[in-house]
Amino acid sequence: MNAIEVNDLVKKYGDVVAVDGVSFNVKEGEIFSLLGPNGAGKTTTIKAILGLIKINGGTIKINGKDVFLNGKEAKKNIGYLPETPSFYENLTALQTLQFFAELKGVSEDCMALLKEFGLENAARRRVGTFSKGMMQRLALAQCIIGKPKLLILDEPTSGLDALAAYEVRKKIKELNEKGTTILFSSHILSEVQEVSHRVAVLNKGKIIAIDTIQNLGKKFKMHPKLRIELQRPSSYILNFVKNVRGVEEASMDKNVLEVVCNPSVKTNVIKAIEEAGGKIIDFKTIEPSLEEIFIKMVRKNE
Ligand code: ATP
């Protein structure tokens, strides 16, 4: 079952086509990310999914229900983290969550929720005094009031330092492991690679690729890298390996030989090393990073 279905979405702001025929499905139980540079159309797509803006074309369904024709039903059980969350500065953290629980019409142990997000000591502090990281954690806590089955997070780690961003990613994974479907947007490639099951890459309002990270690598013919630790490295071994058919690149740094090659010739590389008198201590295959894939995709698209 699809949690979200977006079909041929078009959104224009005057002459600017912010989203230009975007289609994708988010399956129940997965973490799906929208990845793209600034201005790619991620926030516009998210706002459209939530029915917060009028669209110029296409259809959007949440749990099979049309967001524009049957909005109340469609949006019944979702949590949303906007790109820039804002709260009443004079309310305390606890009052803020209680206020949202009331709005959602659910009873929630807000103190337990604050604890879950490491904010128990700040429960009675006014939100106006919170740091960006604390605000983001409070915003995430607000999102999961009522235990929604679907979370939509717009740039959830934006503006956070490395530790706070790490905590948010950890939380996203934990929530997903408990069964929550998550759609999130980001322009941080490593983050998307770490957290998501599938990714749609947006550029200038269009989807230029949509798949798992691994399949994107295959599609864009990004070959994995072999990292081979040798006991007796030599330039002779390096040259021998460079001549193996299917090897695209080979380089040596101290006793580590790195080889980019067609996966089908991996065993030939090993054989070549042994034939050249090399002894392998350790061997690893490193999949192409999303960063490499992304650069290749955007270049091809442009
Ligand atoms: P970012 O990572 O910077 O948040 P994004 O991928 O979320 O970018 P959007 O905010 O969806 O991109 O913007 C897509 C395009 O639509 C951009 O060219 C942007 O300038 C334009 N746009 C977005 N909102 C408006 C608006 N309210 N009025 C006019 N143009 C807009």
PDB file of C-alpha atoms in Angstrom, residues 27-294:
ATOM      1  CA  LYS A  27       5.371   3.031   0.296  1.00  0.00           C
ATOM      2  CA  GLU A  28       4.047   2.306   3.754  1.00  0.00           C
ATOM      3  CA  GLY A  29       6.902   1.696   6.190  1.00  0.00           C
ATOM      4  CA  GLU A  30       9.705   3.265   4.195  1.00  0.00           C
ATOM      5  CA  ILE A  31      11.900   6.314   4.616  1.00  0.00           C
ATOM      6  CA  PHE A  32      11.687   8.177   1.336  1.00  0.00           C
ATOM      7  CA  SER A  33      13.665  11.311   0.714  1.00  0.00           C
ATOM      8  CA  LEU A  34      13.416  14.210  -1.667  1.00  0.00           C
ATOM      9  CA  LEU A  35      16.931  15.304  -2.454  1.00  0.00           C
ATOM     10  CA  GLY A  36      17.901  18.355  -4.425  1.00  0.00           C
ATOM     11  CA  PRO A  37      19.817  21.607  -4.464  1.00  0.00           C
ATOM     12  CA  ASN A  38      18.287  24.910  -3.282  1.00  0.00           C
ATOM     13  CA  GLY A  39      15.253  25.865  -5.315  1.00  0.00           C
ATOM     14  CA  ALA A  40      14.766  22.346  -6.709  1.00  0.00           C
ATOM     15  CA  GLY A  41      11.112  22.269  -5.582  1.00  0.00           C
ATOM     16  CA  LYS A  42      11.292  20.133  -2.435  1.00  0.00           C
ATOM     17  CA  THR A  43       9.390  22.459  -0.083  1.00  0.00           C
ATOM     18  CA  THR A  44       6.800  23.233  -2.753  1.00  0.00           C
ATOM     19  CA  THR A  45       6.207  19.486  -3.259  1.00  0.00           C
ATOM     20  CA  ILE A  46       5.832  18.956   0.496  1.00  0.00           C
ATOM     21  CA  LYS A  47       3.452  21.906   0.884  1.00  0.00           C
ATOM     22  CA  ALA A  48       1.369  20.541  -1.991  1.00  0.00           C
ATOM     23  CA  ILE A  49       1.231  17.074  -0.392  1.00  0.00           C
ATOM     24  CA  LEU A  50      -0.088  18.710   2.765  1.00  0.00           C
ATOM     25  CA  GLY A  51      -2.640  20.687   0.772  1.00  0.00           C
ATOM     26  CA  LEU A  52      -1.125  23.951   2.036  1.00  0.00           C
ATOM     27  CA  ILE A  53      -0.881  25.494  -1.440  1.00  0.00           C
ATOM     28  CA  LYS A  54      -3.085  25.447  -4.509  1.00  0.00           C
ATOM     29  CA  ILE A  55      -1.629  23.402  -7.347  1.00  0.00           C
ATOM     30  CA  ASN A  56      -1.807  23.926 -11.108  1.00  0.00           C
ATOM     31  CA  GLY A  57      -2.008  20.285 -12.090  1.00  0.00           C
ATOM     32  CA  GLY A  58      -1.831  16.687 -10.957  1.00  0.00           C
ATOM     33  CA  THR A  59      -3.249  14.688  -8.083  1.00  0.00           C
ATOM     34  CA  ILE A  60      -2.021  13.841  -4.588  1.00  0.00           C
ATOM     35  CA  LYS A  61      -3.297  11.071  -2.354  1.00  0.00           C
ATOM     36  CA  ILE A  62      -2.436  10.181   1.217  1.00  0.00           C
ATOM     37  CA  ASN A  63      -3.488   6.674   2.223  1.00  0.00           C
ATOM     38  CA  GLY A  64      -5.563   6.523  -0.935  1.00  0.00           C
ATOM     39  CA  LYS A  65      -7.474   9.734  -0.176  1.00  0.00           C
ATOM     40  CA  ASP A  66      -7.250  12.825  -2.332  1.00  0.00           C
ATOM     41  CA  VAL A  67      -5.645  15.689  -0.403  1.00  0.00           C
ATOM     42  CA  PHE A  68      -7.669  18.370  -2.142  1.00  0.00           C
ATOM     43  CA  LEU A  69     -11.031  16.579  -2.458  1.00  0.00           C
ATOM     44  CA  ASN A  70     -10.980  14.787   0.876  1.00  0.00           C
ATOM     45  CA  GLY A  71      -8.370  16.742   2.837  1.00  0.00           C
ATOM     46  CA  LYS A  72      -9.669  16.095   6.330  1.00  0.00           C
ATOM     47  CA  GLU A  73      -9.621  12.323   5.916  1.00  0.00           C
ATOM     48  CA  ALA A  74      -6.361  12.320   3.974  1.00  0.00           C
ATOM     49  CA  LYS A  75      -4.494  14.341   6.587  1.00  0.00           C
ATOM     50  CA  LYS A  76      -6.007  12.629   9.605  1.00  0.00           C
ATOM     51  CA  ASN A  77      -2.947  10.857  10.917  1.00  0.00           C
ATOM     52  CA  ILE A  78       0.140  12.750   9.811  1.00  0.00           C
ATOM     53  CA  GLY A  79       2.860  14.738  11.529  1.00  0.00           C
ATOM     54  CA  TYR A  80       4.543  17.671   9.780  1.00  0.00           C
ATOM     55  CA  LEU A  81       7.801  19.416  10.512  1.00  0.00           C
ATOM     56  CA  PRO A  82       8.005  22.667   8.526  1.00  0.00           C
ATOM     57  CA  GLU A  83      11.314  23.976   7.192  1.00  0.00           C
ATOM     58  CA  THR A  84      11.308  26.750   9.813  1.00  0.00           C
ATOM     59  CA  PRO A  85       9.221  25.696  12.806  1.00  0.00           C
ATOM     60  CA  SER A  86       7.845  28.520  14.912  1.00  0.00           C
ATOM     61  CA  PHE A  87       6.121  28.439  18.274  1.00  0.00           C
ATOM     62  CA  TYR A  88       4.611  30.940  20.699  1.00  0.00           C
ATOM     63  CA  GLU A  89       7.738  32.245  22.391  1.00  0.00           C
ATOM     64  CA  ASN A  90       6.044  32.897  25.709  1.00  0.00           C
ATOM     65  CA  LEU A  91       4.808  29.351  26.208  1.00  0.00           C
ATOM     66  CA  THR A  92       7.037  26.822  27.956  1.00  0.00           C
ATOM     67  CA  ALA A  93       8.075  23.653  26.130  1.00  0.00           C
ATOM     68  CA  LEU A  94       5.531  21.648  28.131  1.00  0.00           C
ATOM     69  CA  GLN A  95       2.722  24.137  27.461  1.00  0.00           C
ATOM     70  CA  THR A  96       3.639  24.096  23.760  1.00  0.00           C
ATOM     71  CA  LEU A  97       3.241  20.334  23.455  1.00  0.00           C
ATOM     72  CA  GLN A  98       0.051  20.398  25.557  1.00  0.00           C
ATOM     73  CA  PHE A  99      -1.314  23.093  23.252  1.00  0.00           C
ATOM     74  CA  PHE A 100      -0.627  20.967  20.162  1.00  0.00           C
ATOM     75  CA  ALA A 101      -2.070  17.849  21.808  1.00  0.00           C
ATOM     76  CA  GLU A 102      -5.249  19.829  22.452  1.00  0.00           C
ATOM     77  CA  LEU A 103      -5.314  21.065  18.847  1.00  0.00           C
ATOM     78  CA  LYS A 104      -4.964  17.505  17.609  1.00  0.00           C
ATOM     79  CA  GLY A 105      -7.639  16.353  20.081  1.00  0.00           C
ATOM     80  CA  VAL A 106      -5.471  13.620  21.611  1.00  0.00           C
ATOM     81  CA  SER A 107      -4.331  12.908  25.128  1.00  0.00           C
ATOM     82  CA  GLU A 108      -0.566  12.687  25.269  1.00  0.00           C
ATOM     83  CA  ASP A 109       1.979  12.364  28.063  1.00  0.00           C
ATOM     84  CA  CYS A 110       3.831  15.540  27.016  1.00  0.00           C
ATOM     85  CA  MET A 111       6.392  15.274  29.796  1.00  0.00           C
ATOM     86  CA  ALA A 112       7.359  11.777  28.588  1.00  0.00           C
ATOM     87  CA  LEU A 113       7.618  13.152  25.068  1.00  0.00           C
ATOM     88  CA  LEU A 114       9.957  15.930  26.207  1.00  0.00           C
ATOM     89  CA  LYS A 115      12.055  13.321  27.970  1.00  0.00           C
ATOM     90  CA  GLU A 116      12.216  11.237  24.808  1.00  0.00           C
ATOM     91  CA  PHE A 117      13.752  14.236  23.041  1.00  0.00           C
ATOM     92  CA  GLY A 118      16.134  15.124  25.876  1.00  0.00           C
ATOM     93  CA  LEU A 119      14.189  18.257  26.823  1.00  0.00           C
ATOM     94  CA  GLU A 120      12.907  17.241  30.267  1.00  0.00           C
ATOM     95  CA  ASN A 121      15.114  19.793  32.033  1.00  0.00           C
ATOM     96  CA  ALA A 122      13.786  22.542  29.796  1.00  0.00           C
ATOM     97  CA  ALA A 123      10.119  21.597  30.203  1.00  0.00           C
ATOM     98  CA  ARG A 124       9.284  24.789  32.111  1.00  0.00           C
ATOM     99  CA  ARG A 125      11.508  27.107  30.128  1.00  0.00           C
ATOM    100  CA  ARG A 126       9.982  29.558  27.680  1.00  0.00           C
ATOM    101  CA  VAL A 127      10.464  28.417  24.100  1.00  0.00           C
ATOM    102  CA  GLY A 128      11.713  31.886  23.177  1.00  0.00           C
ATOM    103  CA  THR A 129      14.943  31.107  25.069  1.00  0.00           C
ATOM    104  CA  PHE A 130      15.608  27.833  23.197  1.00  0.00           C
ATOM    105  CA  SER A 131      18.615  27.202  20.953  1.00  0.00           C
ATOM    106  CA  LYS A 132      18.036  26.164  17.334  1.00  0.00           C
ATOM    107  CA  GLY A 133      18.794  22.526  18.212  1.00  0.00           C
ATOM    108  CA  MET A 134      16.319  22.553  21.103  1.00  0.00           C
ATOM    109  CA  MET A 135      13.659  24.147  18.899  1.00  0.00           C
ATOM    110  CA  GLN A 136      14.144  21.469  16.270  1.00  0.00           C
ATOM    111  CA  ARG A 137      13.851  18.704  18.862  1.00  0.00           C
ATOM    112  CA  LEU A 138      10.704  20.334  20.243  1.00  0.00           C
ATOM    113  CA  ALA A 139       9.326  20.593  16.710  1.00  0.00           C
ATOM    114  CA  LEU A 140       9.979  16.900  16.139  1.00  0.00           C
ATOM    115  CA  ALA A 141       8.312  16.072  19.458  1.00  0.00           C
ATOM    116  CA  GLN A 142       5.326  18.164  18.344  1.00  0.00           C
ATOM    117  CA  CYS A 143       5.206  16.195  15.090  1.00  0.00           C
ATOM    118  CA  ILE A 144       4.758  12.836  16.764  1.00  0.00           C
ATOM    119  CA  ILE A 145       1.971  13.878  19.127  1.00  0.00           C
ATOM    120  CA  GLY A 146      -0.865  11.418  18.570  1.00  0.00           C
ATOM    121  CA  LYS A 147       1.572   8.836  17.129  1.00  0.00           C
ATOM    122  CA  PRO A 148       0.991   9.584  13.455  1.00  0.00           C
ATOM    123  CA  LYS A 149       1.670   6.779  10.996  1.00  0.00           C
ATOM    124  CA  LEU A 150       3.156   9.194   8.485  1.00  0.00           C
ATOM    125  CA  LEU A 151       5.714  11.925   9.136  1.00  0.00           C
ATOM    126  CA  ILE A 152       6.583  14.617   6.623  1.00  0.00           C
ATOM    127  CA  LEU A 153       9.782  16.421   7.554  1.00  0.00           C
ATOM    128  CA  ASP A 154      11.043  19.397   5.573  1.00  0.00           C
ATOM    129  CA  GLU A 155      14.825  19.675   6.014  1.00  0.00           C
ATOM    130  CA  PRO A 156      14.731  18.233   9.546  1.00  0.00           C
ATOM    131  CA  THR A 157      18.408  18.897  10.271  1.00  0.00           C
ATOM    132  CA  SER A 158      18.620  22.345   8.706  1.00  0.00           C
ATOM    133  CA  GLY A 159      20.786  24.715  10.754  1.00  0.00           C
ATOM    134  CA  LEU A 160      21.736  22.101  13.331  1.00  0.00           C
ATOM    135  CA  ASP A 161      25.286  21.375  14.464  1.00  0.00           C
ATOM    136  CA  ALA A 162      26.753  17.932  13.753  1.00  0.00           C
ATOM    137  CA  LEU A 163      25.713  16.371  17.064  1.00  0.00           C
ATOM    138  CA  ALA A 164      22.159  17.712  16.981  1.00  0.00           C
ATOM    139  CA  ALA A 165      21.798  16.589  13.340  1.00  0.00           C
ATOM    140  CA  TYR A 166      23.061  13.136  14.289  1.00  0.00           C
ATOM    141  CA  GLU A 167      20.437  12.932  17.059  1.00  0.00           C
ATOM    142  CA  VAL A 168      17.663  13.919  14.671  1.00  0.00           C
ATOM    143  CA  ARG A 169      18.753  11.259  12.141  1.00  0.00           C
ATOM    144  CA  LYS A 170      18.866   8.673  14.918  1.00  0.00           C
ATOM    145  CA  LYS A 171      15.338   9.636  15.941  1.00  0.00           C
ATOM    146  CA  ILE A 172      14.093   9.382  12.352  1.00  0.00           C
ATOM    147  CA  LYS A 173      15.481   5.838  12.109  1.00  0.00           C
ATOM    148  CA  GLU A 174      14.029   4.848  15.494  1.00  0.00           C
ATOM    149  CA  LEU A 175      10.575   6.139  14.567  1.00  0.00           C
ATOM    150  CA  ASN A 176      10.728   4.250  11.278  1.00  0.00           C
ATOM    151  CA  GLU A 177      11.773   1.045  13.044  1.00  0.00           C
ATOM    152  CA  LYS A 178       8.628   1.394  15.165  1.00  0.00           C
ATOM    153  CA  GLY A 179       6.566   1.473  11.957  1.00  0.00           C
ATOM    154  CA  THR A 180       6.284   5.149  10.994  1.00  0.00           C
ATOM    155  CA  THR A 181       6.466   5.989   7.293  1.00  0.00           C
ATOM    156  CA  ILE A 182       8.692   8.997   6.714  1.00  0.00           C
ATOM    157  CA  LEU A 183       9.017  11.442   3.842  1.00  0.00           C
ATOM    158  CA  PHE A 184      11.784  13.945   4.311  1.00  0.00           C
ATOM    159  CA  SER A 185      13.586  16.508   2.237  1.00  0.00           C
ATOM    160  CA  SER A 186      17.233  17.416   2.358  1.00  0.00           C
ATOM    161  CA  HIS A 187      20.052  18.850   0.324  1.00  0.00           C
ATOM    162  CA  ILE A 188      22.601  16.970   2.412  1.00  0.00           C
ATOM    163  CA  LEU A 189      23.642  13.964   0.403  1.00  0.00           C
ATOM    164  CA  SER A 190      25.332  11.963   3.140  1.00  0.00           C
ATOM    165  CA  GLU A 191      22.273  12.363   5.348  1.00  0.00           C
ATOM    166  CA  VAL A 192      19.952  11.034   2.673  1.00  0.00           C
ATOM    167  CA  GLN A 193      22.310   8.152   2.011  1.00  0.00           C
ATOM    168  CA  GLU A 194      22.460   7.234   5.699  1.00  0.00           C
ATOM    169  CA  VAL A 195      18.772   7.420   6.464  1.00  0.00           C
ATOM    170  CA  SER A 196      16.632   6.675   3.434  1.00  0.00           C
ATOM    171  CA  HIS A 197      15.466   3.517   1.753  1.00  0.00           C
ATOM    172  CA  ARG A 198      14.641   5.284  -1.507  1.00  0.00           C
ATOM    173  CA  VAL A 199      15.355   8.709  -2.886  1.00  0.00           C
ATOM    174  CA  ALA A 200      13.859  10.982  -5.532  1.00  0.00           C
ATOM    175  CA  VAL A 201      16.397  13.425  -6.887  1.00  0.00           C
ATOM    176  CA  LEU A 202      14.837  16.757  -7.835  1.00  0.00           C
ATOM    177  CA  ASN A 203      16.478  19.409  -9.954  1.00  0.00           C
ATOM    178  CA  LYS A 204      14.777  22.534 -11.321  1.00  0.00           C
ATOM    179  CA  GLY A 205      11.298  21.232 -10.492  1.00  0.00           C
ATOM    180  CA  LYS A 206      11.724  17.837 -12.148  1.00  0.00           C
ATOM    181  CA  ILE A 207      12.587  14.393 -10.852  1.00  0.00           C
ATOM    182  CA  ILE A 208      15.780  13.308 -12.547  1.00  0.00           C
ATOM    183  CA  ALA A 209      16.069   9.959 -10.802  1.00  0.00           C
ATOM    184  CA  ILE A 210      14.145   7.873  -8.340  1.00  0.00           C
ATOM    185  CA  ASP A 211      15.385   4.620  -6.810  1.00  0.00           C
ATOM    186  CA  THR A 212      17.360   3.047  -3.990  1.00  0.00           C
ATOM    187  CA  ILE A 213      20.864   4.429  -3.510  1.00  0.00           C
ATOM    188  CA  GLN A 214      22.321   1.121  -4.694  1.00  0.00           C
ATOM    189  CA  ASN A 215      20.245   1.012  -7.881  1.00  0.00           C
ATOM    190  CA  LEU A 216      21.033   4.646  -8.657  1.00  0.00           C
ATOM    191  CA  GLY A 217      24.703   3.673  -8.542  1.00  0.00           C
ATOM    192  CA  LYS A 218      24.063   0.851 -11.003  1.00  0.00           C
ATOM    193  CA  LYS A 219      21.906   3.008 -13.282  1.00  0.00           C
ATOM    194  CA  PHE A 220      24.532   5.689 -13.544  1.00  0.00           C
ATOM    195  CA  LYS A 221      27.196   3.035 -14.018  1.00  0.00           C
ATOM    196  CA  MET A 222      29.053   4.027 -10.891  1.00  0.00           C
ATOM    197  CA  HIS A 223      31.244   1.067 -10.170  1.00  0.00           C
ATOM    198  CA  PRO A 224      32.162   0.079  -6.634  1.00  0.00           C
ATOM    199  CA  LYS A 225      35.658   0.662  -5.345  1.00  0.00           C
ATOM    200  CA  LEU A 226      37.797  -2.207  -4.086  1.00  0.00           C
ATOM    201  CA  ARG A 227      40.015  -1.327  -1.165  1.00  0.00           C
ATOM    202  CA  ILE A 228      42.755  -3.897  -0.886  1.00  0.00           C
ATOM    203  CA  GLU A 229      45.369  -3.886   1.852  1.00  0.00           C
ATOM    204  CA  LEU A 230      48.624  -5.500   0.751  1.00  0.00           C
ATOM    205  CA  GLN A 231      51.529  -6.948   2.668  1.00  0.00           C
ATOM    206  CA  ARG A 232      54.199  -6.031   0.101  1.00  0.00           C
ATOM    207  CA  PRO A 233      52.917  -3.186  -2.080  1.00  0.00           C
ATOM    208  CA  SER A 234      54.838  -2.389  -5.264  1.00  0.00           C
ATOM    209  CA  SER A 235      54.393  -0.379  -8.448  1.00  0.00           C
ATOM    210  CA  TYR A 236      54.734  -3.661 -10.322  1.00  0.00           C
ATOM    211  CA  ILE A 237      51.504  -4.943  -8.695  1.00  0.00           C
ATOM    212  CA  LEU A 238      49.775  -1.623  -9.397  1.00  0.00           C
ATOM    213  CA  ASN A 239      50.658  -1.744 -13.091  1.00  0.00           C
ATOM    214  CA  PHE A 240      49.652  -5.383 -13.321  1.00  0.00           C
ATOM    215  CA  VAL A 241      46.210  -4.538 -11.904  1.00  0.00           C
ATOM    216  CA  LYS A 242      45.811  -1.525 -14.192  1.00  0.00           C
ATOM    217  CA  ASN A 243      46.082  -3.878 -17.157  1.00  0.00           C
ATOM    218  CA  VAL A 244      43.231  -6.137 -16.061  1.00  0.00           C
ATOM    219  CA  ARG A 245      40.322  -5.793 -18.474  1.00  0.00           C
ATOM    220  CA  GLY A 246      37.370  -4.004 -16.791  1.00  0.00           C
ATOM    221  CA  VAL A 247      39.557  -1.982 -14.413  1.00  0.00           C
ATOM    222  CA  GLU A 248      38.768   1.725 -14.785  1.00  0.00           C
ATOM    223  CA  GLU A 249      41.108   3.219 -12.212  1.00  0.00           C
ATOM    224  CA  ALA A 250      43.761   1.910  -9.855  1.00  0.00           C
ATOM    225  CA  SER A 251      45.891   3.795  -7.371  1.00  0.00           C
ATOM    226  CA  MET A 252      48.146   2.955  -4.462  1.00  0.00           C
ATOM    227  CA  ASP A 253      48.538   4.837  -1.198  1.00  0.00           C
ATOM    228  CA  LYS A 254      51.127   3.280   1.133  1.00  0.00           C
ATOM    229  CA  ASN A 255      49.984  -0.357   1.364  1.00  0.00           C
ATOM    230  CA  VAL A 256      46.404   0.262   0.217  1.00  0.00           C
ATOM    231  CA  LEU A 257      45.460  -0.418  -3.366  1.00  0.00           C
ATOM    232  CA  GLU A 258      42.187   1.162  -4.560  1.00  0.00           C
ATOM    233  CA  VAL A 259      40.597  -0.203  -7.704  1.00  0.00           C
ATOM    234  CA  VAL A 260      37.460   1.024  -9.473  1.00  0.00           C
ATOM    235  CA  CYS A 261      36.259  -1.743 -11.733  1.00  0.00           C
ATOM    236  CA  ASN A 262      33.312  -3.541 -13.199  1.00  0.00           C
ATOM    237  CA  PRO A 263      32.019  -5.810 -10.364  1.00  0.00           C
ATOM    238  CA  SER A 264      32.276  -8.819 -12.697  1.00  0.00           C
ATOM    239  CA  VAL A 265      36.093  -8.593 -12.772  1.00  0.00           C
ATOM    240  CA  LYS A 266      36.665  -8.460  -9.003  1.00  0.00           C
ATOM    241  CA  THR A 267      38.096 -11.990  -8.913  1.00  0.00           C
ATOM    242  CA  ASN A 268      40.385 -11.185 -11.870  1.00  0.00           C
ATOM    243  CA  VAL A 269      41.806  -8.273  -9.864  1.00  0.00           C
ATOM    244  CA  ILE A 270      42.548 -10.571  -6.925  1.00  0.00           C
ATOM    245  CA  LYS A 271      44.149 -13.137  -9.245  1.00  0.00           C
ATOM    246  CA  ALA A 272      46.284 -10.431 -10.869  1.00  0.00           C
ATOM    247  CA  ILE A 273      47.550  -9.250  -7.474  1.00  0.00           C
ATOM    248  CA  GLU A 274      48.535 -12.799  -6.544  1.00  0.00           C
ATOM    249  CA  GLU A 275      50.143 -13.418  -9.943  1.00  0.00           C
ATOM    250  CA  ALA A 276      52.221 -10.276  -9.470  1.00  0.00           C
ATOM    251  CA  GLY A 277      53.462 -11.625  -6.128  1.00  0.00           C
ATOM    252  CA  GLY A 278      51.189  -9.557  -3.859  1.00  0.00           C
ATOM    253  CA  LYS A 279      49.729 -10.837  -0.599  1.00  0.00           C
ATOM    254  CA  ILE A 280      46.297  -9.558   0.435  1.00  0.00           C
ATOM    255  CA  ILE A 281      45.793  -8.728   4.134  1.00  0.00           C
ATOM    256  CA  ASP A 282      42.326  -7.218   3.894  1.00  0.00           C
ATOM    257  CA  PHE A 283      39.705  -6.621   1.202  1.00  0.00           C
ATOM    258  CA  LYS A 284      36.645  -4.354   1.174  1.00  0.00           C
ATOM    259  CA  THR A 285      34.110  -3.290  -1.466  1.00  0.00           C
ATOM    260  CA  ILE A 286      32.963   0.311  -1.115  1.00  0.00           C
ATOM    261  CA  GLU A 287      29.686   1.218  -2.850  1.00  0.00           C
ATOM    262  CA  PRO A 288      29.641   4.549  -4.742  1.00  0.00           C
ATOM    263  CA  SER A 289      28.558   7.449  -2.559  1.00  0.00           C
ATOM    264  CA  LEU A 290      25.402   9.373  -3.228  1.00  0.00           C
ATOM    265  CA  GLU A 291      27.560  12.440  -3.703  1.00  0.00           C
ATOM    266  CA  GLU A 292      29.316  10.874  -6.700  1.00  0.00           C
ATOM    267  CA  ILE A 293      26.024   9.651  -8.126  1.00  0.00           C
ATOM    268  CA  PHE A 294      24.348  13.011  -7.587  1.00  0.00           C
TER     269      PHE A 294
END
